[in-house]
mmCIF file of C-alpha atoms in Angstrom:
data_model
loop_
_atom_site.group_PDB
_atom_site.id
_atom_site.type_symbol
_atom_site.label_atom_id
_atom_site.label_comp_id
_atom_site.label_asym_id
_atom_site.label_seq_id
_atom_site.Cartn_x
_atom_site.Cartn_y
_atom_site.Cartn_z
ATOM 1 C CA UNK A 1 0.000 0.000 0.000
ATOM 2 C CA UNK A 2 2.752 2.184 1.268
ATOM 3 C CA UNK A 3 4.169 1.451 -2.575
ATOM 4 C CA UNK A 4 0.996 2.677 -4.316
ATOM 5 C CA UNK A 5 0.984 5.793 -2.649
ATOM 6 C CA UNK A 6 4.491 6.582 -3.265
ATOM 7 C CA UNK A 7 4.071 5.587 -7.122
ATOM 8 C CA UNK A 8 0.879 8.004 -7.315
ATOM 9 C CA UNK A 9 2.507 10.986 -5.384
ATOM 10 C CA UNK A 10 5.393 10.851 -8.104
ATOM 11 C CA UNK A 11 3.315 10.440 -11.332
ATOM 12 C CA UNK A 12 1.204 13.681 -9.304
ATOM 13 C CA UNK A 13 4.865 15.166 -9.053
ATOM 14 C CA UNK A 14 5.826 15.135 -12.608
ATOM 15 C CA UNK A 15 2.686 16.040 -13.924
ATOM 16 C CA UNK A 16 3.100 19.302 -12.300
ATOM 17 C CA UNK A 17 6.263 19.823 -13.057
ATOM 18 C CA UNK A 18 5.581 19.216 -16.681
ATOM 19 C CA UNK A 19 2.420 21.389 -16.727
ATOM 20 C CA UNK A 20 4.600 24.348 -15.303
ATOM 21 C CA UNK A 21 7.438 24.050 -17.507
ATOM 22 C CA UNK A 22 4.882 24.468 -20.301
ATOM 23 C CA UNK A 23 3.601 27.658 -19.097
ATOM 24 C CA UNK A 24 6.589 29.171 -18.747
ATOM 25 C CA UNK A 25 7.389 28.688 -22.188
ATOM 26 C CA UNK A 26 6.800 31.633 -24.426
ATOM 27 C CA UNK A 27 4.805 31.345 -26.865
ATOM 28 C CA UNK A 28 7.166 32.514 -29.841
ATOM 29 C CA UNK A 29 4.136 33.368 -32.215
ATOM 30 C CA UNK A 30 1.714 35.517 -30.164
ATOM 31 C CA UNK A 31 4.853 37.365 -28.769
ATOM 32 C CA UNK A 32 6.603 37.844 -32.671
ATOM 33 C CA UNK A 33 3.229 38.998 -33.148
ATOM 34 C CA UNK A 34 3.152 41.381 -30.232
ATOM 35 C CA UNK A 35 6.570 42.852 -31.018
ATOM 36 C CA UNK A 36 5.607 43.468 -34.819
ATOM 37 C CA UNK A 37 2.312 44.719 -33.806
ATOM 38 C CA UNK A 38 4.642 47.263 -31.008
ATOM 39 C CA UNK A 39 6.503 47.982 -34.449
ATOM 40 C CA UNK A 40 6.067 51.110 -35.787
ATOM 41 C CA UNK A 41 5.780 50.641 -39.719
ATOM 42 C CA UNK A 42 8.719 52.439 -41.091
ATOM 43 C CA UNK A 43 7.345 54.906 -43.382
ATOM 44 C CA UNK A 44 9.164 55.058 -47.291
ATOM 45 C CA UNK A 45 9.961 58.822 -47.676
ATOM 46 C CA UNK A 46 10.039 60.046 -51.449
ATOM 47 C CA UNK A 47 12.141 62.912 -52.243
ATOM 48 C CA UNK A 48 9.994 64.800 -55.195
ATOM 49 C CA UNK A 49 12.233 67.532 -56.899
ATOM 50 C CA UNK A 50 10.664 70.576 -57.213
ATOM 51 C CA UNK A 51 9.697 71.936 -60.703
ATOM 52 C CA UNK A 52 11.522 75.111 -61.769
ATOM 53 C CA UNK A 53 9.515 78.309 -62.427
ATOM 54 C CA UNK A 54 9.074 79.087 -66.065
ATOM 55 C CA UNK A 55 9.950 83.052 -66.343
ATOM 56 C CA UNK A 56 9.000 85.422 -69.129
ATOM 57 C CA UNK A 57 10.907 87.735 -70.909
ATOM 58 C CA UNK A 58 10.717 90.667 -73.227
ATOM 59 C CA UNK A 59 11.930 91.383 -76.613
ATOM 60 C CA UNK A 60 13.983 94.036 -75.783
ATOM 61 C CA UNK A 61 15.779 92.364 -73.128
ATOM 62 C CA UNK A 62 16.549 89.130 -74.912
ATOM 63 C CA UNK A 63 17.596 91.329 -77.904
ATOM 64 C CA UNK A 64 20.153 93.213 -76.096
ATOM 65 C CA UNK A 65 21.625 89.914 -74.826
ATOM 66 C CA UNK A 66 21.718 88.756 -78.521
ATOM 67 C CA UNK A 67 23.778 91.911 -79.563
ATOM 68 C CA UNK A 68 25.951 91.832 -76.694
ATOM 69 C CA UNK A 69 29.283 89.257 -77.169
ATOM 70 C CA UNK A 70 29.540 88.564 -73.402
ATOM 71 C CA UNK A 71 26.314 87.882 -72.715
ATOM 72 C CA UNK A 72 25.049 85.917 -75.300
ATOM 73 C CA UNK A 73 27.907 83.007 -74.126
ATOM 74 C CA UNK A 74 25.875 83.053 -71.032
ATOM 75 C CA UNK A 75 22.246 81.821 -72.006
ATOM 76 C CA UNK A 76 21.222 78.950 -74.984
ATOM 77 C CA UNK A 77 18.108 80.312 -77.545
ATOM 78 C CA UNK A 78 15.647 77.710 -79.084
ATOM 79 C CA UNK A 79 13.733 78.799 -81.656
ATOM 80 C CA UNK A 80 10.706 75.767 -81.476
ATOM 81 C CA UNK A 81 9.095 76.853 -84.933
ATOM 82 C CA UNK A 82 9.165 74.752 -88.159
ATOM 83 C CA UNK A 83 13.014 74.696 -90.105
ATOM 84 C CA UNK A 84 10.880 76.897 -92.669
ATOM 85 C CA UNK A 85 10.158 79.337 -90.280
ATOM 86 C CA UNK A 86 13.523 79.223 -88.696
ATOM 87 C CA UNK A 87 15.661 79.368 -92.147
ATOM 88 C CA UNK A 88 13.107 82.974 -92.914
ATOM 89 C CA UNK A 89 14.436 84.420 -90.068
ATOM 90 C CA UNK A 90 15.562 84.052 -86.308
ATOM 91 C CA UNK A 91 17.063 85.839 -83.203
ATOM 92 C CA UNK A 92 21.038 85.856 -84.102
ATOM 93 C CA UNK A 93 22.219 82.932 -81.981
ATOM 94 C CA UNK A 94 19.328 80.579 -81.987
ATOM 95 C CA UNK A 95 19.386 77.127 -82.440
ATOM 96 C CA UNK A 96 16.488 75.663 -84.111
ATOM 97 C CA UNK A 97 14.580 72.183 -82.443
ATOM 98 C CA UNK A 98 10.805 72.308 -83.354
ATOM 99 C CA UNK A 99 8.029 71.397 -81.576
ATOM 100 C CA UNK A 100 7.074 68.984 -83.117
ATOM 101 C CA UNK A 101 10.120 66.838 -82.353
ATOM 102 C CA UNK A 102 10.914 68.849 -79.150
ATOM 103 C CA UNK A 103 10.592 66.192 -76.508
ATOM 104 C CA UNK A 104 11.758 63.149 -77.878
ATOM 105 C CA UNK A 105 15.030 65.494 -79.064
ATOM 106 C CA UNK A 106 14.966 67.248 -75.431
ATOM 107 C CA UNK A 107 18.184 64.869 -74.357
ATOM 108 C CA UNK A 108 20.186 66.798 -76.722
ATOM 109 C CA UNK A 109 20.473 69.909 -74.886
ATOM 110 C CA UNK A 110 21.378 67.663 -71.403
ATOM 111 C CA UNK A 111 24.728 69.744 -71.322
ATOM 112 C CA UNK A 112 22.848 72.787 -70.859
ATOM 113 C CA UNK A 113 20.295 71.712 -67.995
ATOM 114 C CA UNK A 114 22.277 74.412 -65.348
ATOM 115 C CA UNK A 115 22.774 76.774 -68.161
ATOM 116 C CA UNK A 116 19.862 79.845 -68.774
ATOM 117 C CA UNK A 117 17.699 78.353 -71.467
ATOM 118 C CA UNK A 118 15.543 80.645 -73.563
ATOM 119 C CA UNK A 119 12.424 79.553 -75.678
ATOM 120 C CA UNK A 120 11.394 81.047 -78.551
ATOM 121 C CA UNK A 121 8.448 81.403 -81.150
ATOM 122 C CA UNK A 122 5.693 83.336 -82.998
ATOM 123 C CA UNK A 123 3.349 84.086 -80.660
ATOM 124 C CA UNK A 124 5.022 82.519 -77.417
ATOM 125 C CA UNK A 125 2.639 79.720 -77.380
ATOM 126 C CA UNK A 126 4.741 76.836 -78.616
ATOM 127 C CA UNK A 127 8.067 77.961 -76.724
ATOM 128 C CA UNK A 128 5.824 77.971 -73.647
ATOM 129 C CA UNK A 129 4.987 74.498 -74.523
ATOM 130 C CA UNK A 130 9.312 73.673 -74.705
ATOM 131 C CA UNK A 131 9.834 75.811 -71.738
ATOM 132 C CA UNK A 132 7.377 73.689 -69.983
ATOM 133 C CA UNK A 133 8.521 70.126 -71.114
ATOM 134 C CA UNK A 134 12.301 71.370 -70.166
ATOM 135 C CA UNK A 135 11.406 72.111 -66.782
ATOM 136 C CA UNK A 136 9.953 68.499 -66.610
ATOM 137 C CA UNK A 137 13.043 67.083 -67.444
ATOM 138 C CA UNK A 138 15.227 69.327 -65.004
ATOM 139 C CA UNK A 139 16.545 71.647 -66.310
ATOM 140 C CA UNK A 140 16.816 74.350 -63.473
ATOM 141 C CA UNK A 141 16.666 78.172 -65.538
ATOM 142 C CA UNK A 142 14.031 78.280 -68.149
ATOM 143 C CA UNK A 143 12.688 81.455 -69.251
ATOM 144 C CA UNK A 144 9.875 81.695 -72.351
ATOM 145 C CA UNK A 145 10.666 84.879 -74.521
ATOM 146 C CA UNK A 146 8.298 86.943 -76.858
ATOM 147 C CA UNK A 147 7.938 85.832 -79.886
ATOM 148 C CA UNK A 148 9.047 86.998 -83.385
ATOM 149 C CA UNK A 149 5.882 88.046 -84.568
ATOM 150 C CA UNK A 150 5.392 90.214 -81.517
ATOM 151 C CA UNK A 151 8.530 92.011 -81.387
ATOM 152 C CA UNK A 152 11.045 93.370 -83.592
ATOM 153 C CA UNK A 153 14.499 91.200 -83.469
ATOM 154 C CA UNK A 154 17.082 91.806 -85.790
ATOM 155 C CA UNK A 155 16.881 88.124 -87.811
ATOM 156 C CA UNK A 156 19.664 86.779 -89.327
ATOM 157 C CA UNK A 157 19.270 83.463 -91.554
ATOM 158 C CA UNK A 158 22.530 81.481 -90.850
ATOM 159 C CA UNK A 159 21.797 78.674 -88.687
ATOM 160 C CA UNK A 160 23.307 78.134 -85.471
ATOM 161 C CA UNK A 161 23.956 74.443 -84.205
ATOM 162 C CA UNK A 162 25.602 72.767 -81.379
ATOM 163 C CA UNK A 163 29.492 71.163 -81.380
ATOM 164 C CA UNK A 164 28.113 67.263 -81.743
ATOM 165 C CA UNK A 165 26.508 68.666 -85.080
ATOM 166 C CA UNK A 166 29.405 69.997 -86.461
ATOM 167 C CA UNK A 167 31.867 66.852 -85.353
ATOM 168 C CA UNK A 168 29.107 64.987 -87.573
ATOM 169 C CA UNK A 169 29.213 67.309 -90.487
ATOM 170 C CA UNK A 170 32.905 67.337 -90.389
ATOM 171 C CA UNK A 171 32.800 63.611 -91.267
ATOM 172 C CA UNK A 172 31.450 64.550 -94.794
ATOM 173 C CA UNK A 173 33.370 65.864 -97.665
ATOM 174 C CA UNK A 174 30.744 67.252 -99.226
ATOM 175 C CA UNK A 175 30.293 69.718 -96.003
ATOM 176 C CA UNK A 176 32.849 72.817 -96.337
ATOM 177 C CA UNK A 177 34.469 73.427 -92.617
ATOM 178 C CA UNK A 178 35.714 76.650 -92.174
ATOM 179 C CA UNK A 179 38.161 77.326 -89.026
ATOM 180 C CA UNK A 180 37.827 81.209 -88.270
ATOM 181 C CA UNK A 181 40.537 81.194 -85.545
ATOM 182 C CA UNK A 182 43.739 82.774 -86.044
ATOM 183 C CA UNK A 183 46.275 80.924 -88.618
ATOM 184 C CA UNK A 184 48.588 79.509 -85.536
ATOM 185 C CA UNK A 185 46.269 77.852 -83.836
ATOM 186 C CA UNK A 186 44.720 76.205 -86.690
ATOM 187 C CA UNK A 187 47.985 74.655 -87.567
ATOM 188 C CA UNK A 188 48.000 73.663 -83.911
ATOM 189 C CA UNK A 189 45.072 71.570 -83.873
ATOM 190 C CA UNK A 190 41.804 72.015 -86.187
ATOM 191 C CA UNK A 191 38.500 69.944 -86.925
ATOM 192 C CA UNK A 192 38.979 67.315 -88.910
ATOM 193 C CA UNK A 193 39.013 67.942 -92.789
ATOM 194 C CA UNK A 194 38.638 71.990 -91.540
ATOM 195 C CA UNK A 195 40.280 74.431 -94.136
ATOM 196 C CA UNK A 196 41.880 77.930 -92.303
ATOM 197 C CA UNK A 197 39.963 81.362 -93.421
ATOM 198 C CA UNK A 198 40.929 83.920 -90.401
ATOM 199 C CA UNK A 199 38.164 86.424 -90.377
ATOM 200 C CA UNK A 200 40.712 89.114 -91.234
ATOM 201 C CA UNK A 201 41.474 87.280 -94.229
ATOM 202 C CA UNK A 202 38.020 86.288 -94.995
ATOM 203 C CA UNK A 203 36.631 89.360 -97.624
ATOM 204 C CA UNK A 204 39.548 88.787 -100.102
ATOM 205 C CA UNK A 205 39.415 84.813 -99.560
ATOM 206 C CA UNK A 206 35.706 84.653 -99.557
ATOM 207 C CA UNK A 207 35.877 83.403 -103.384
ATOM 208 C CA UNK A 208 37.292 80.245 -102.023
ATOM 209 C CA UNK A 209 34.287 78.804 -100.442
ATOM 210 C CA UNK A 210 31.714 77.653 -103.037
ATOM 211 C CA UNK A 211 27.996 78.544 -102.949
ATOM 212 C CA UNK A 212 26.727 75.337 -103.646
ATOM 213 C CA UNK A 213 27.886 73.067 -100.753
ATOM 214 C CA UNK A 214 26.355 73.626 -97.300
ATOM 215 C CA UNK A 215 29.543 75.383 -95.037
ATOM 216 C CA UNK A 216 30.111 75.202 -91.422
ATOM 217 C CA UNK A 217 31.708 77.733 -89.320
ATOM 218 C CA UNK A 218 33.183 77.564 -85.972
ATOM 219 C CA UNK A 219 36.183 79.789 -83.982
ATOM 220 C CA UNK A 220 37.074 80.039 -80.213
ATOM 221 C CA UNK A 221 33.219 80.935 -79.207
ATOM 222 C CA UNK A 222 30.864 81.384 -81.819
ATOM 223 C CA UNK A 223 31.051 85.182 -82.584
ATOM 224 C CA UNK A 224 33.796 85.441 -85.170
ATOM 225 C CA UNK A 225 32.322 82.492 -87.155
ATOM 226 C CA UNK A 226 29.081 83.878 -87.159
ATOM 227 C CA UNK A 227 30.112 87.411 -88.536
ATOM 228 C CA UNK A 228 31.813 85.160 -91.499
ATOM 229 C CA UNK A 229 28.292 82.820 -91.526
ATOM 230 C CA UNK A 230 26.661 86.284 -92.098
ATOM 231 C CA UNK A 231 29.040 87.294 -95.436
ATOM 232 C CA UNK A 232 28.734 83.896 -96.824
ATOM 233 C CA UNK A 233 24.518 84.634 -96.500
ATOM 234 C CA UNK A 234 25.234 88.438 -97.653
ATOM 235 C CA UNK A 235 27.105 86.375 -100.850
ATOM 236 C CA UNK A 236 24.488 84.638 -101.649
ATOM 237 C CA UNK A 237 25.208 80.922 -99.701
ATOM 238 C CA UNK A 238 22.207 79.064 -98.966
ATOM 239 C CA UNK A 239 22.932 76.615 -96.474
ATOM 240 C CA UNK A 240 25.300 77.763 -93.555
ATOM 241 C CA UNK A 241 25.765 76.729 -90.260
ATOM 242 C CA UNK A 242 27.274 78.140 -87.410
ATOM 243 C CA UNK A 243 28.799 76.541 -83.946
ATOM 244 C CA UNK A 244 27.850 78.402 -81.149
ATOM 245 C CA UNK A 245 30.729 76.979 -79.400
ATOM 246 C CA UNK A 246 33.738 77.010 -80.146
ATOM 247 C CA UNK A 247 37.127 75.077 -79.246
ATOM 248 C CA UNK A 248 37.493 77.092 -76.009
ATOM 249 C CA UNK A 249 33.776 76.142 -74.739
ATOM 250 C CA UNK A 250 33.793 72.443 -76.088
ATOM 251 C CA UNK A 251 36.879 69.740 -75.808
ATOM 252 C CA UNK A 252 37.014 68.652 -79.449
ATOM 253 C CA UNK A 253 38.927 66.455 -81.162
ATOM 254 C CA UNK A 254 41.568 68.164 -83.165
ATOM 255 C CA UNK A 255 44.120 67.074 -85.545
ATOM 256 C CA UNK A 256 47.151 68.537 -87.064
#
């Protein structure tokens, strides 16, 4: 009897034991549950750029800036209207992308995104629409000027491009190059396939340079090139371009 006993007060003795043990074990999914719960949720913070303003401008003002040497090197003009409506006429140191291609061509002018970029038009209508898609894609200075049709520039009709156009027209034989730049530092490193006209040289040479080939221009910065672009048009020269920057505002590659 004394045996029973004994055996049933042990069995009673374990079964306690294990009960309690299993109590005191946590129970690992209510408390990850707890702690997530506790959790604050982390929140995903998005960092949205802020637009840049679109400005205005007058004619006047964006007129004196094309007539003035210094100041012009400091802004980029667009004329958005069609190349017909460019070749008729534009503010002196435009560039011409229109419209119509304006946005899917917007990457080209990725160099210029901290630069002072100015629209231009007819009306003002279309270069608000380029001023506006420019801004979308970051560029930080964008100002819309008035258009042709509502004040009077000073047009010229040589066209104005940017250094990648004239590296690819340089690659073409057919293309005249003309170096403006003085004769020493032509024979220190030109444009490939280039010929030398300094501009002091240029009204008794000007005879040289057909009228039937399209001709590029370029010089240290744009402004001696364009005053020969301008003869070649006064001569009668159809199709001429000019760089608006030259080799000491873009790192070409020159040969001897």
């Amino acid at each position: 009897m004394k045996k029973l006993l004994l055996t049933l007060a042990l069995v009673s003795a374990l079964t306690v034991t294990g009960c309690s043990n299993n109590s005191d074990k946590p129970a690992d999914n209510n408390t990850k549950t707890e702690q997530n719960a506790e959790k604050p949720a982390e929140k995903t913070e998005e960092k949205t750029e802020e637009k840049a303003a679109i400005k205005e401008m007058k004619g006047a003002d964006l007129e004196a800036i094309e007539q003035d040497k210094k100041k012009k090197e400091t802004v980029l003009v667009v004329d958005v209207r069609s190349k017909e409506e460019y070749d008729q006429g534009h503010v002196k140191w435009a560039i011409n992308m229109p419209i119509d291609t304006f946005e899917q061509e917007v990457s080209k002018l990725d160099a210029y995104k901290d630069k002072a970029v100015i629209t231009i038009c007819n009306s003002g209508k279309k270069s608000q629409q380029a001023a506006e898609i420019l801004v979308n894609n970051g560029f930080k200075d964008v100002t819309n000027a008035e258009g042709v049709k509502k004040f009077e520039y000073k047009l010229v009709k040589f066209a104005n491009i940017l250094p990648e156009d004239l590296v690819k027209a340089s690659e073409d034989t057919n293309n005249v190059i003309v170096d403006v730049r003085d004769k020493k530092d032509y024979d220190a490193g030109h444009i490939k396939n280039a010929i030398s006209m300094p501009l002091d040289e240029a009204d008794a040479r000007l005879s040289e340079i057909p009228t039937d080939k399209p001709v590029y221009t370029y010089c240290y910065s744009g402004n001696k090139s364009g005053q020969l672009a301008q003869k070649l048009i006064d001569r009668g020269n159809k199709d001429v371009f000019n760089s608006l920057d030259g080799t000491k505002e873009h790192d070409y590659e020159l040969v001897k």
